[in-house]
Coordinates of C-alpha atoms in Angstrom, one line a residue:
M315 CA -104.0 -33.2 7.0
S316 CA -103.7 -35.3 3.8
E317 CA -100.4 -35.7 2.1
E318 CA -99.7 -34.0 -1.2
V319 CA -99.8 -36.4 -4.1
V320 CA -96.7 -36.1 -6.2
S321 CA -97.3 -37.0 -9.9
K322 CA -94.3 -38.6 -11.6
N323 CA -93.7 -39.5 -15.2
F324 CA -92.9 -43.0 -16.3
I325 CA -89.2 -42.3 -16.5
E326 CA -89.1 -41.1 -12.9
N327 CA -91.0 -44.3 -11.9
I328 CA -88.3 -46.4 -13.6
I329 CA -85.5 -44.5 -11.9
D330 CA -87.1 -44.8 -8.5
K331 CA -87.3 -48.5 -9.0
D332 CA -83.7 -48.7 -10.1
L333 CA -82.5 -46.8 -7.0
E334 CA -84.7 -48.8 -4.7
E335 CA -83.3 -52.1 -6.1
G336 CA -79.7 -50.8 -5.9
T337 CA -79.2 -51.1 -9.7
Y338 CA -77.5 -47.6 -9.6
S339 CA -76.4 -45.6 -6.6
E340 CA -76.2 -42.2 -8.5
I341 CA -78.2 -40.9 -11.5
V342 CA -76.1 -39.7 -14.4
T343 CA -77.8 -38.4 -17.6
R344 CA -76.5 -36.8 -20.7
F345 CA -77.4 -34.7 -23.8
P346 CA -75.3 -35.9 -26.8
P347 CA -76.0 -33.8 -30.0
E348 CA -74.3 -34.5 -33.2
P349 CA -72.8 -31.2 -34.4
N350 CA -74.3 -31.4 -37.9
G351 CA -77.0 -28.7 -37.6
Y352 CA -78.8 -26.2 -35.3
L353 CA -80.8 -27.5 -32.4
H354 CA -84.5 -27.0 -32.5
I355 CA -87.4 -27.0 -29.9
G356 CA -87.5 -30.8 -29.9
H357 CA -83.9 -30.8 -28.6
A358 CA -84.9 -28.4 -25.9
K359 CA -87.3 -31.1 -24.6
S360 CA -84.5 -33.6 -24.4
I361 CA -82.0 -31.1 -22.8
L362 CA -84.5 -30.0 -20.1
L363 CA -85.6 -33.6 -19.5
N364 CA -82.1 -35.0 -19.1
Y365 CA -80.9 -32.0 -17.0
G366 CA -84.1 -31.9 -14.9
I367 CA -83.8 -35.6 -14.1
A368 CA -80.2 -35.3 -13.0
K369 CA -81.0 -32.2 -10.9
K370 CA -84.0 -33.8 -9.3
Y371 CA -82.1 -36.8 -8.1
G372 CA -79.0 -34.9 -7.1
G373 CA -77.0 -36.6 -9.9
K374 CA -74.8 -35.5 -12.7
F375 CA -75.6 -34.2 -16.2
N376 CA -73.1 -34.6 -19.0
F377 CA -72.9 -32.6 -22.2
R378 CA -71.2 -34.5 -25.0
F379 CA -70.8 -33.9 -28.7
D380 CA -71.5 -37.1 -30.6
D381 CA -68.8 -36.4 -33.2
T382 CA -68.3 -39.8 -34.8
N383 CA -69.1 -38.7 -38.4
P384 CA -66.8 -36.0 -39.7
T385 CA -68.5 -35.8 -43.1
K386 CA -71.4 -33.8 -41.7
E387 CA -69.9 -31.9 -38.7
D388 CA -68.9 -28.3 -38.6
E389 CA -67.5 -25.9 -36.0
E390 CA -70.3 -23.5 -36.6
Y391 CA -72.8 -26.0 -35.3
V392 CA -70.5 -26.8 -32.3
Q393 CA -70.6 -23.1 -31.3
S394 CA -74.3 -22.7 -31.8
I395 CA -75.1 -25.8 -29.7
L396 CA -72.9 -24.6 -26.9
E397 CA -74.7 -21.2 -26.9
D398 CA -78.1 -23.0 -26.9
I399 CA -77.2 -25.2 -23.9
K400 CA -76.0 -22.3 -21.8
W401 CA -79.0 -20.2 -22.8
L402 CA -81.4 -22.9 -21.6
G403 CA -79.5 -23.0 -18.3
A404 CA -78.6 -26.7 -18.4
D405 CA -75.5 -26.7 -16.1
F406 CA -73.1 -29.4 -17.2
G407 CA -70.3 -28.2 -15.0
G408 CA -68.4 -26.5 -17.8
E409 CA -66.8 -29.7 -19.1
V410 CA -67.6 -30.3 -22.7
L411 CA -67.2 -34.0 -23.6
Y412 CA -66.5 -35.4 -27.1
A413 CA -67.3 -38.9 -28.4
S414 CA -64.1 -38.7 -30.4
N415 CA -62.1 -38.7 -27.2
Y416 CA -63.1 -42.3 -26.8
F417 CA -62.0 -43.6 -30.2
D418 CA -59.0 -45.5 -28.7
Q419 CA -61.3 -47.2 -26.2
M420 CA -63.9 -48.0 -28.9
Y421 CA -61.2 -49.6 -31.0
E422 CA -60.3 -51.8 -28.0
V423 CA -63.9 -52.9 -27.6
A424 CA -64.0 -53.8 -31.3
I425 CA -60.9 -55.9 -30.8
K426 CA -62.6 -57.6 -27.8
L427 CA -65.6 -58.4 -29.9
I428 CA -63.4 -60.0 -32.6
K429 CA -61.6 -62.1 -30.0
K430 CA -65.0 -63.2 -28.6
G431 CA -66.1 -64.3 -32.1
K432 CA -68.7 -61.5 -32.1
A433 CA -67.4 -59.4 -34.9
Y434 CA -65.9 -60.0 -38.4
V435 CA -64.4 -58.1 -41.3
D436 CA -66.7 -58.1 -44.4
D437 CA -65.6 -57.5 -48.0
L438 CA -69.1 -57.1 -49.4
S439 CA -69.9 -53.8 -51.1
A440 CA -72.6 -51.5 -49.6
D441 CA -75.1 -52.6 -52.2
E442 CA -74.4 -56.3 -51.5
I443 CA -74.8 -55.8 -47.8
R444 CA -78.2 -54.2 -48.4
Q445 CA -79.2 -57.2 -50.6
Y446 CA -78.0 -59.7 -48.0
R447 CA -79.8 -57.9 -45.2
G448 CA -83.3 -59.1 -46.3
T449 CA -86.6 -57.2 -45.7
L450 CA -89.1 -56.6 -43.0
T451 CA -90.8 -59.9 -44.0
E452 CA -87.8 -62.0 -45.2
P453 CA -84.7 -62.9 -43.2
G454 CA -81.3 -61.9 -44.3
K455 CA -78.5 -64.3 -45.3
N456 CA -75.0 -64.7 -44.0
S457 CA -72.1 -63.0 -45.7
P458 CA -69.6 -65.4 -47.3
Y459 CA -67.0 -63.7 -45.1
R460 CA -68.9 -64.2 -41.9
D461 CA -66.9 -67.3 -40.8
R462 CA -63.4 -65.8 -41.1
S463 CA -61.1 -66.9 -38.3
I464 CA -60.5 -64.7 -35.3
D465 CA -56.8 -64.3 -36.3
E466 CA -57.7 -63.3 -39.8
N467 CA -60.3 -60.8 -38.6
L468 CA -57.8 -59.3 -36.1
K469 CA -55.2 -58.9 -38.9
L470 CA -57.6 -57.4 -41.4
F471 CA -59.1 -55.0 -38.8
E472 CA -55.6 -53.8 -37.9
E473 CA -54.8 -53.3 -41.5
M474 CA -58.0 -51.3 -42.0
K475 CA -56.9 -49.1 -39.1
D476 CA -53.4 -48.7 -40.7
G477 CA -54.9 -47.5 -44.0
V478 CA -54.0 -50.5 -46.1
Y479 CA -57.4 -50.7 -47.8
P480 CA -59.3 -48.0 -49.8
D481 CA -62.4 -46.3 -48.4
G482 CA -65.5 -48.5 -48.6
S483 CA -63.6 -51.7 -49.4
K484 CA -64.1 -53.4 -46.0
V485 CA -66.2 -52.9 -42.9
L486 CA -66.3 -54.5 -39.5
R487 CA -69.7 -56.0 -38.6
A488 CA -71.1 -57.3 -35.4
K489 CA -71.9 -61.0 -35.6
I490 CA -75.5 -61.3 -34.2
D491 CA -78.3 -62.9 -36.2
M492 CA -79.1 -62.4 -39.9
A493 CA -82.6 -64.0 -39.3
S494 CA -83.5 -61.6 -36.5
P495 CA -87.0 -60.0 -36.9
N496 CA -85.3 -56.7 -36.0
I497 CA -83.3 -55.6 -39.0
N498 CA -80.9 -53.6 -36.7
M499 CA -79.7 -56.9 -35.3
R500 CA -78.8 -58.4 -38.7
D501 CA -75.0 -58.1 -38.3
P502 CA -74.9 -54.3 -38.3
I503 CA -71.8 -52.4 -39.5
I504 CA -69.8 -51.1 -36.5
Y505 CA -66.7 -49.6 -38.3
R506 CA -66.1 -48.3 -41.8
I507 CA -63.0 -47.0 -43.6
A508 CA -63.3 -43.2 -44.3
R509 CA -60.3 -41.0 -44.9
M510 CA -61.5 -37.7 -43.5
T511 CA -59.9 -35.1 -41.3
H512 CA -61.7 -35.0 -38.0
H513 CA -62.2 -31.6 -36.1
N514 CA -60.9 -33.2 -32.9
T515 CA -58.6 -36.1 -33.8
G516 CA -57.3 -34.7 -37.1
D517 CA -55.9 -37.4 -39.4
K518 CA -55.2 -40.0 -36.7
W519 CA -57.9 -42.3 -37.8
V520 CA -59.0 -43.7 -41.2
I521 CA -61.6 -45.9 -39.6
Y522 CA -64.6 -44.5 -37.8
P523 CA -67.2 -46.2 -35.6
M524 CA -70.9 -46.2 -36.6
Y525 CA -73.4 -44.4 -34.4
D526 CA -75.2 -47.5 -33.1
F527 CA -71.9 -49.0 -31.9
A528 CA -70.3 -45.7 -30.6
H529 CA -73.3 -44.3 -28.8
P530 CA -73.9 -47.0 -26.2
L531 CA -70.1 -47.2 -25.5
E532 CA -69.9 -43.4 -24.9
D533 CA -72.7 -43.7 -22.4
A534 CA -71.0 -46.7 -20.7
F535 CA -67.6 -45.0 -20.6
E536 CA -69.1 -42.0 -18.8
G537 CA -71.1 -44.0 -16.4
I538 CA -74.5 -42.8 -17.7
T539 CA -77.3 -44.6 -15.9
H540 CA -80.3 -43.7 -18.0
S541 CA -79.9 -43.0 -21.7
L542 CA -83.1 -41.0 -22.5
C543 CA -83.9 -40.7 -26.1
T544 CA -86.8 -40.3 -28.5
L545 CA -89.1 -43.1 -29.8
E546 CA -87.3 -43.6 -33.1
F547 CA -84.5 -45.3 -31.2
E548 CA -86.8 -47.9 -29.7
D549 CA -85.9 -50.5 -32.4
H550 CA -82.3 -49.8 -31.8
R551 CA -82.4 -50.6 -28.1
P552 CA -81.7 -54.4 -28.5
L553 CA -78.5 -53.4 -30.3
Y554 CA -77.7 -50.8 -27.7
N555 CA -78.0 -53.5 -25.0
W556 CA -76.1 -56.0 -27.0
V557 CA -73.1 -53.7 -27.4
V558 CA -72.8 -52.8 -23.6
E559 CA -73.4 -56.4 -22.6
E560 CA -70.8 -57.9 -25.0
A561 CA -68.4 -55.2 -23.9
E562 CA -68.9 -56.5 -20.4
F563 CA -69.6 -53.3 -18.5
P564 CA -70.5 -54.2 -14.9
H565 CA -73.3 -51.5 -14.6
P566 CA -74.4 -50.8 -18.2
P567 CA -76.7 -47.8 -18.9
K568 CA -80.4 -48.3 -19.5
Q569 CA -82.0 -46.8 -22.7
I570 CA -85.5 -45.4 -22.2
E571 CA -87.5 -43.8 -25.0
F572 CA -90.0 -41.0 -24.8
A573 CA -92.3 -39.3 -27.4
K574 CA -90.9 -36.6 -29.6
L575 CA -92.2 -33.1 -29.6
Y576 CA -94.3 -32.3 -32.6
L577 CA -95.5 -28.7 -33.0
T578 CA -98.2 -27.5 -35.4
N579 CA -97.5 -24.9 -38.2
V580 CA -93.7 -25.0 -37.9
V581 CA -90.8 -26.6 -39.9
T582 CA -88.2 -28.7 -38.0
G583 CA -86.9 -30.8 -40.9
K584 CA -83.3 -29.9 -41.7
R585 CA -83.8 -30.6 -45.4
Y586 CA -86.7 -28.1 -45.6
I587 CA -85.0 -25.5 -43.5
K588 CA -81.8 -25.8 -45.5
K589 CA -83.8 -25.2 -48.7
L590 CA -85.5 -22.2 -47.2
V591 CA -82.1 -20.8 -46.2
E592 CA -80.5 -21.5 -49.5
D593 CA -83.4 -19.9 -51.5
G594 CA -83.3 -16.8 -49.3
V595 CA -86.9 -17.3 -48.2
V596 CA -85.7 -17.0 -44.5
D597 CA -82.9 -15.1 -43.0
G598 CA -80.6 -18.0 -42.0
W599 CA -81.1 -20.7 -39.5
D600 CA -81.9 -18.1 -36.8
D601 CA -84.8 -16.6 -38.8
P602 CA -87.5 -15.8 -36.1
R603 CA -90.1 -17.8 -38.1
L604 CA -88.2 -21.0 -37.5
V605 CA -88.1 -23.0 -34.2
S606 CA -84.4 -23.7 -34.0
L607 CA -83.3 -22.6 -30.5
A608 CA -81.3 -19.8 -32.1
A609 CA -84.4 -18.6 -33.9
L610 CA -86.6 -18.8 -30.8
R611 CA -84.0 -16.8 -28.9
R612 CA -83.9 -14.1 -31.6
R613 CA -87.7 -14.1 -31.8
G614 CA -87.8 -13.2 -28.1
F615 CA -88.7 -16.5 -26.4
T616 CA -87.2 -17.0 -23.0
P617 CA -85.7 -20.1 -21.4
E618 CA -88.4 -19.8 -18.7
S619 CA -91.2 -19.9 -21.3
L620 CA -89.7 -23.0 -22.9
K621 CA -89.4 -24.7 -19.5
T622 CA -93.1 -24.0 -18.7
F623 CA -94.0 -25.2 -22.2
M624 CA -92.2 -28.5 -21.6
E625 CA -93.9 -29.0 -18.3
L626 CA -97.3 -28.5 -19.9
V627 CA -96.4 -30.9 -22.7
G628 CA -95.2 -33.5 -20.3
I629 CA -93.3 -36.8 -20.9
S630 CA -95.1 -39.7 -22.4
K631 CA -94.6 -42.8 -24.6
S632 CA -97.3 -41.9 -27.1
Q633 CA -96.7 -39.5 -30.0
S634 CA -98.9 -36.4 -30.2
S635 CA -98.9 -33.0 -31.7
C636 CA -98.9 -29.7 -29.7
D637 CA -100.6 -26.6 -30.8
Y638 CA -98.2 -23.7 -31.4
A639 CA -100.7 -21.6 -29.4
M640 CA -99.6 -23.4 -26.2
L641 CA -96.0 -22.1 -26.7
E642 CA -97.3 -18.6 -27.3
Y643 CA -99.3 -18.8 -24.1
C644 CA -96.2 -19.7 -22.2
I645 CA -94.2 -16.7 -23.4
R646 CA -97.1 -14.4 -22.7
E647 CA -97.4 -15.6 -19.1
D648 CA -93.6 -15.2 -18.7
L649 CA -93.5 -11.7 -20.1
K650 CA -96.7 -10.4 -18.6
P651 CA -95.1 -9.3 -15.2
K652 CA -91.6 -8.6 -16.7
A653 CA -91.9 -6.5 -19.8
P654 CA -92.5 -2.7 -19.5
R655 CA -95.6 -1.5 -21.4
Y656 CA -94.8 1.3 -23.8
M657 CA -96.9 3.0 -26.5
G658 CA -96.0 2.2 -30.0
V659 CA -97.8 3.0 -33.2
L660 CA -97.2 0.4 -35.9
R661 CA -99.0 2.0 -38.8
P662 CA -98.8 5.8 -38.0
L663 CA -101.4 8.3 -38.8
K664 CA -100.9 12.0 -37.8
L665 CA -103.4 13.4 -35.2
I666 CA -103.4 17.2 -34.9
I667 CA -105.0 18.7 -31.9
D668 CA -106.0 22.1 -33.3
N669 CA -106.9 23.8 -30.0
Y670 CA -103.7 22.7 -28.2
P671 CA -101.2 25.6 -27.7
E672 CA -98.6 25.8 -30.4
G673 CA -95.1 25.0 -29.1
Q674 CA -96.3 23.7 -25.7
T675 CA -95.2 20.4 -24.3
E676 CA -96.4 18.8 -21.1
E677 CA -95.6 15.6 -19.2
F678 CA -97.8 12.8 -17.9
E679 CA -96.8 10.0 -15.5
I680 CA -97.8 6.5 -16.6
E681 CA -97.3 3.1 -15.0
N682 CA -94.6 0.9 -16.5
N683 CA -96.6 -2.3 -16.0
S684 CA -100.2 -2.3 -14.8
D685 CA -99.8 -6.0 -13.7
N686 CA -96.7 -5.2 -11.7
P687 CA -96.8 -2.1 -9.5
E688 CA -93.2 -2.6 -8.4
A689 CA -92.2 -1.8 -12.0
G690 CA -92.8 1.9 -11.1
N691 CA -93.8 4.8 -13.4
R692 CA -92.3 6.8 -16.2
K693 CA -93.0 10.2 -17.8
I694 CA -94.2 10.7 -21.3
T695 CA -94.6 13.9 -23.3
F696 CA -97.6 15.4 -25.0
S697 CA -97.9 18.1 -27.6
K698 CA -100.0 19.4 -30.5
E699 CA -99.1 16.7 -33.0
L700 CA -99.3 13.0 -32.2
Y701 CA -99.3 9.6 -34.0
I702 CA -102.2 7.2 -33.7
E703 CA -102.8 3.8 -35.4
Q704 CA -104.4 4.0 -38.8
D705 CA -107.2 1.6 -37.8
D706 CA -108.1 3.8 -34.8
F707 CA -109.8 6.2 -37.2
M708 CA -112.5 5.6 -39.7
E709 CA -114.3 8.1 -41.9
E710 CA -117.5 6.0 -42.0
P711 CA -117.4 3.5 -39.1
P712 CA -119.5 0.4 -38.7
R713 CA -121.8 0.0 -35.6
K714 CA -120.0 -0.6 -32.3
Y715 CA -116.8 1.2 -33.5
F716 CA -115.8 3.2 -30.5
R717 CA -112.6 4.8 -31.7
L718 CA -112.1 8.0 -33.6
F719 CA -114.5 9.1 -36.3
P720 CA -116.0 12.5 -37.2
G721 CA -117.9 13.9 -34.1
N722 CA -116.8 11.1 -31.8
E723 CA -114.8 11.5 -28.6
V724 CA -112.2 9.1 -27.2
R725 CA -109.7 9.0 -24.4
L726 CA -106.0 9.2 -25.3
K727 CA -104.4 6.7 -22.9
G728 CA -102.9 8.5 -19.9
A729 CA -103.7 12.0 -21.3
Y730 CA -106.9 13.8 -22.4
F731 CA -110.3 13.3 -24.1
V732 CA -110.1 14.3 -27.7
K733 CA -113.0 14.8 -30.2
C734 CA -112.6 14.3 -33.9
T735 CA -113.4 17.4 -36.0
G736 CA -112.1 16.4 -39.4
F737 CA -109.4 14.9 -41.5
D738 CA -107.1 15.6 -44.5
K739 CA -106.8 13.5 -47.7
N740 CA -104.2 13.5 -50.5
E741 CA -105.0 13.4 -54.2
A742 CA -105.2 9.6 -54.1
G743 CA -108.0 9.8 -51.5
E744 CA -105.8 8.5 -48.7
I745 CA -106.3 10.0 -45.2
T746 CA -103.1 11.8 -44.3
A747 CA -104.1 13.4 -41.0
V748 CA -106.9 13.5 -38.5
H749 CA -107.9 16.8 -36.7
A750 CA -109.3 17.0 -33.2
T751 CA -109.9 19.2 -30.2
Y752 CA -109.0 18.3 -26.6
D753 CA -110.7 19.1 -23.4
P754 CA -108.2 20.4 -20.8
E755 CA -110.6 19.5 -17.9
T756 CA -110.2 15.8 -18.7
R757 CA -106.5 15.5 -17.9
S758 CA -105.6 12.0 -16.7
G759 CA -105.3 11.8 -12.9
S760 CA -107.3 15.1 -12.4
G761 CA -110.3 13.3 -11.0
F762 CA -112.6 14.3 -13.9
E763 CA -116.0 12.7 -13.5
G764 CA -118.0 14.4 -16.3
R765 CA -119.1 12.6 -19.5
K766 CA -118.0 9.1 -20.3
V767 CA -116.3 7.8 -23.4
K768 CA -116.3 4.2 -24.7
G769 CA -113.0 4.2 -26.5
T770 CA -109.4 4.5 -25.3
I771 CA -106.6 4.6 -27.9
H772 CA -102.8 4.7 -27.6
W773 CA -100.7 7.4 -29.1
V774 CA -97.1 8.7 -29.5
N775 CA -95.9 12.3 -29.3
A776 CA -94.6 13.2 -32.8
A777 CA -92.0 15.6 -31.3
D778 CA -89.9 12.9 -29.7
A779 CA -91.2 9.7 -31.3
V780 CA -88.6 7.1 -32.1
S781 CA -88.7 5.6 -35.7
A782 CA -88.1 1.9 -35.8
E783 CA -88.4 -1.1 -38.2
V784 CA -90.9 -3.6 -36.7
R785 CA -91.2 -7.1 -38.0
L786 CA -94.6 -8.8 -37.7
Y787 CA -94.3 -12.6 -37.9
E788 CA -97.0 -15.2 -38.7
N789 CA -96.8 -19.0 -39.1
L790 CA -94.4 -20.1 -41.7
I791 CA -96.9 -22.7 -42.9
D792 CA -100.6 -23.4 -42.4
E793 CA -101.1 -27.1 -41.7
E794 CA -104.8 -26.9 -42.4
K795 CA -103.9 -26.3 -46.0
G796 CA -101.3 -29.1 -45.9
K797 CA -97.6 -28.9 -44.9
L798 CA -96.5 -30.0 -48.4
N799 CA -97.5 -29.1 -51.9
E800 CA -98.3 -31.9 -54.4
D801 CA -94.7 -31.7 -55.8
G802 CA -93.3 -32.3 -52.3
T803 CA -92.2 -28.7 -51.7
L804 CA -93.1 -26.8 -48.6
N805 CA -96.5 -25.0 -48.5
F806 CA -94.9 -21.7 -47.5
N807 CA -97.0 -18.8 -46.2
P808 CA -96.0 -15.8 -48.3
N809 CA -97.4 -13.5 -45.6
S810 CA -95.3 -14.9 -42.8
L811 CA -93.4 -11.6 -42.5
E812 CA -94.7 -8.0 -42.7
V813 CA -92.3 -5.2 -42.1
V814 CA -93.6 -1.8 -41.0
E815 CA -92.0 1.6 -40.1
A816 CA -93.4 2.3 -36.7
K817 CA -93.3 5.4 -34.3
L818 CA -92.6 4.5 -30.7
E819 CA -92.5 6.5 -27.5
A820 CA -89.2 8.0 -26.6
A821 CA -88.3 5.4 -23.9
S822 CA -88.1 2.7 -26.6
G823 CA -85.0 4.4 -28.1
E824 CA -83.0 3.4 -25.0
M825 CA -83.7 -0.3 -25.4
K826 CA -80.9 -2.8 -26.0
P827 CA -80.8 -5.9 -28.2
G828 CA -82.6 -8.8 -26.5
E829 CA -84.8 -6.5 -24.3
H830 CA -88.5 -7.1 -24.2
V831 CA -91.4 -4.7 -24.3
Q832 CA -95.2 -4.8 -24.6
F833 CA -96.4 -2.2 -27.1
I834 CA -99.9 -1.6 -25.7
R835 CA -102.6 -3.3 -27.7
N836 CA -100.1 -4.6 -30.3
G837 CA -98.3 -7.4 -28.5
Y838 CA -94.9 -8.3 -27.0
F839 CA -91.8 -7.4 -28.9
V840 CA -88.0 -7.8 -28.6
V841 CA -85.1 -5.7 -29.9
D842 CA -83.6 -7.9 -32.6
T843 CA -80.1 -9.2 -31.7
K844 CA -78.9 -9.5 -35.3
D845 CA -79.9 -6.4 -37.2
S846 CA -80.8 -3.7 -34.7
T847 CA -78.4 -0.8 -34.1
P848 CA -78.6 2.4 -32.0
E849 CA -79.1 4.3 -35.2
K850 CA -81.7 2.0 -36.7
L851 CA -83.8 0.0 -34.2
V852 CA -85.4 -3.2 -35.2
F853 CA -88.1 -4.9 -33.2
N854 CA -89.5 -8.4 -33.6
R855 CA -93.0 -9.3 -32.6
V856 CA -92.7 -12.2 -30.2
V857 CA -96.4 -12.8 -29.8
G858 CA -99.7 -11.0 -30.0
L859 CA -101.8 -10.3 -26.9
K860 CA -104.7 -12.6 -27.6
S861 CA -104.5 -16.3 -27.0
S862 CA -106.6 -19.2 -28.5
Y863 CA -105.0 -21.6 -26.0
K864 CA -106.6 -22.2 -22.6
P865 CA -104.6 -24.1 -20.0
E866 CA -106.4 -27.0 -18.4
A867 CA -107.5 -26.4 -14.8
K868 CA -105.3 -28.1 -12.2

């Protein structure tokens, strides 16, 4: 019997080699978001990758807030990120770590660098530092303060810490190489003066470390073995390595970059989302048309569907764009065996069965999910007046239209055959009701084998129908027309949301926020977690039933 070939991504191959060579004895990964906004689907890729690697190798996964910049951070973002992590099922052991808890240790590393002659206090202004830095084709030049003595730098840095100097008047810079072809290595700033109240440390500090200095130290303090990040940090890796090496960690972490997740027809840029929110175009950062994790959760996507999606996308070094249809395929596959299948009429049209006894109601038994027999059955009611979809009736139908039209017969799903006998119109010429007769011999489950019909339509009993607001979502933008307009604004799709007043079968009225359902022929829906109430149900369409995405054969 041949052995099963296990396919591994390039990160797992690196880890295997590190373990084999004894570079690390235990694998420790982390997810370190900055609490300055809502997480989006790209972050889910990083979370699931870091958590999945730790779990696969029997290691540890850390969750840490990278809170070194109090100007942009907010408690609202902290709470939303915590909810996202827990929703995705990334188990970090319950211990939330904060970069700000290491500020004392970071300060000590900065002192160490000064004593080694590897850092200096600079008095140049921000504009002057930019001018001295050079360009991609021209080297930078040394600051006139670069050769200050170690003792002077120690004194000035301590005075910076003690609040002697105003904001922006001095910075601490790493002393590396102003002629380096990598601009990140041209004496980067590692501390700046900024009098800001920090959510965790209060007013203890008036100096704060820069991200490129703090981040590798956080990883090293926590014993992270593999710092997995996206490709835009590739040019920062030499500085990451320089910091942990000069700080003299015995087993420094290894930074590995992977391709970001790009998705068609969505908006992930914080600047654009913020503008949409501020202009009232979308209903906050959790609007179901967005792909923040809060929005995806509200739209009705599940953690399982996102995990499947990330597995299909895979991990690579090369940037590529994924079709949104792939994500839709994943949620369909997840909900197909899970979600009950109810009848719901999104654009109701009254159907009156003229020969059905007045005041009579009967029950039919119908399966909850035809793909999952274990889901059991439920009872639905039937009476003289029903609701059907407006587009299930046409006065003058085209060829191959098999639904209701004058003289045509269809099956009402799970009930009877009905034949259209006429219709009512209002003064505007709009159809207000359809009339039909039913054949009592054709009751579903009776074994009727007489004439055949080509069309089956769904329906809802008017007597116990549940009224609900249903929100039908489409892509927020259409990339085929260009993501941006000529003036740089977002090419927003004005038809990205349609709201209809639907009639749903009685069982829908018992559903709770966050619960899923398939409304037969209309798609998968979820009870909205923000606006829905027992008195006024609101459903969001998660995804339609048809898919343009076909998974590759394995």
